[in-house]
CSV table of C-alpha atoms in Angstrom, one decimal:
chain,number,residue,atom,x,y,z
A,1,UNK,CA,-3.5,14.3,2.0
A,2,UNK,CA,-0.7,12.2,3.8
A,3,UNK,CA,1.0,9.6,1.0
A,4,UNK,CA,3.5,7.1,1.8
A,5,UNK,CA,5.9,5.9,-0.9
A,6,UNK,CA,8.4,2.6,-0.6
A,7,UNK,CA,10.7,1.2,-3.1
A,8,UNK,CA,12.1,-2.2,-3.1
A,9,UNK,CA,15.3,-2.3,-5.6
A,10,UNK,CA,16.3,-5.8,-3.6
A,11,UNK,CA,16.0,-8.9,-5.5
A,12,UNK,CA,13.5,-10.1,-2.8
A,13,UNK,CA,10.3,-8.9,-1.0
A,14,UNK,CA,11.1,-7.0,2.1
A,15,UNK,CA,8.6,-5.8,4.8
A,16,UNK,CA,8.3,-2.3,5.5
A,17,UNK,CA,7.2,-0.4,8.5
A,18,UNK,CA,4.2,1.8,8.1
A,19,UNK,CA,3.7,5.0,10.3
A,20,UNK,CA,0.6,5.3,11.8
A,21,UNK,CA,-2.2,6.4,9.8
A,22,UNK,CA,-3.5,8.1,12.6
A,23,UNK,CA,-6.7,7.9,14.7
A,24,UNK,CA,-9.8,6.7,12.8
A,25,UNK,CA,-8.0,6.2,9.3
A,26,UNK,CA,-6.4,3.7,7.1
A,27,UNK,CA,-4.1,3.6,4.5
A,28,UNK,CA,-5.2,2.9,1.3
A,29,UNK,CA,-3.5,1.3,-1.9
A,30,UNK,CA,-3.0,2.9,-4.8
A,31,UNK,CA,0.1,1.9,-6.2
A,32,UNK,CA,1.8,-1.7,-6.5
A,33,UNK,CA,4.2,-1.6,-9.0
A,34,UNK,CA,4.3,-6.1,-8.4
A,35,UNK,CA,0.4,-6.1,-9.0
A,36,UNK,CA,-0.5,-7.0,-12.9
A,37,UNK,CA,-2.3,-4.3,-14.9
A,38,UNK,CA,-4.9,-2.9,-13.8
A,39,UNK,CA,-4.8,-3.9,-10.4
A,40,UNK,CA,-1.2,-2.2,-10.5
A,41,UNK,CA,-2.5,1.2,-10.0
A,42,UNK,CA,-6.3,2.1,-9.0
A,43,UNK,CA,-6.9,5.1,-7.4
A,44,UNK,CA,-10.0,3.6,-5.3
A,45,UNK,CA,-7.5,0.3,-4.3
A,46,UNK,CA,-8.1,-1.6,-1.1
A,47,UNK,CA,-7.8,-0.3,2.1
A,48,UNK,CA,-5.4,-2.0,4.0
A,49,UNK,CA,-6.8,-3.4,8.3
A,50,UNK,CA,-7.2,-0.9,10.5
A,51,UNK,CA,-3.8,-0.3,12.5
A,52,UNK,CA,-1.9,-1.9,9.9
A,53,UNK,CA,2.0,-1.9,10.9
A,54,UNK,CA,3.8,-3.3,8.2
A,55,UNK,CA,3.5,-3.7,4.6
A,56,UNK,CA,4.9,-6.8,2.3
A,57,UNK,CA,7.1,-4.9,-0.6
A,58,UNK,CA,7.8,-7.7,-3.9
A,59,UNK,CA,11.0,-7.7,-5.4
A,60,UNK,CA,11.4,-4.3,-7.6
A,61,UNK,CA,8.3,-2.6,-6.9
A,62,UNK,CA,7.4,0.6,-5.6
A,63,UNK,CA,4.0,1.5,-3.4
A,64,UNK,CA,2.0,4.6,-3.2
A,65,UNK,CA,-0.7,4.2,-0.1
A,66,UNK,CA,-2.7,7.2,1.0
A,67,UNK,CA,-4.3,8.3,4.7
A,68,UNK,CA,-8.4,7.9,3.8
A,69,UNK,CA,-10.5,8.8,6.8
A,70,UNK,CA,-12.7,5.9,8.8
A,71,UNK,CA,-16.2,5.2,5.9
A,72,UNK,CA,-13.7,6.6,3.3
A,73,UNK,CA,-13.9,2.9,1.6
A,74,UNK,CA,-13.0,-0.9,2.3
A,75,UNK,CA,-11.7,-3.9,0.5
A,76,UNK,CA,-9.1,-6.5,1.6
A,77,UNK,CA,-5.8,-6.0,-0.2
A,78,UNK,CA,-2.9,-8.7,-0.8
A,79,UNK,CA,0.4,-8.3,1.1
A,80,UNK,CA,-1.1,-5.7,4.2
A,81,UNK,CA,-0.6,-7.1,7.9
């Protein structure tokens, strides 16, 4: 599996730059560290758009997103564009 982690130990969000999940996938969310509890960490999170460049990182928090092939799930999830 391909995972992408991004910590944010700025006082404010920041946007970060998401490599390519490559053709037919998505990335999918399974950690927010902003997110309350139990949306914070679920392992079948939302799937962030198709071709998804950038993602908005809160104040403090740390992400954990992971490459799920096309049919592998959907959802819209907060802070994804």
């Amino acid at each position: 599996s391909t995972f992408f982690v991004a910590l944010n130990p700025y006082p404010g969000e920041v946007s970060v730059a998401l490599p390519s999940a490559g053709l037919g996938a998505s990335w999918r969310r399974l950690v927010d560290t902003a997110l309350m509890p139990p949306q914070d960490i679920d392992l079948q999170g939302p799937m962030l758009p198709p071709g998804s460049s950038t993602y908005t990182l809160q104040a403090h928090a740390g992400i954990l997103l992971v490459v799920v092939q096309a049919g592998g799930g959907a959802g819209q999830a907060q802070g994804m564009g």
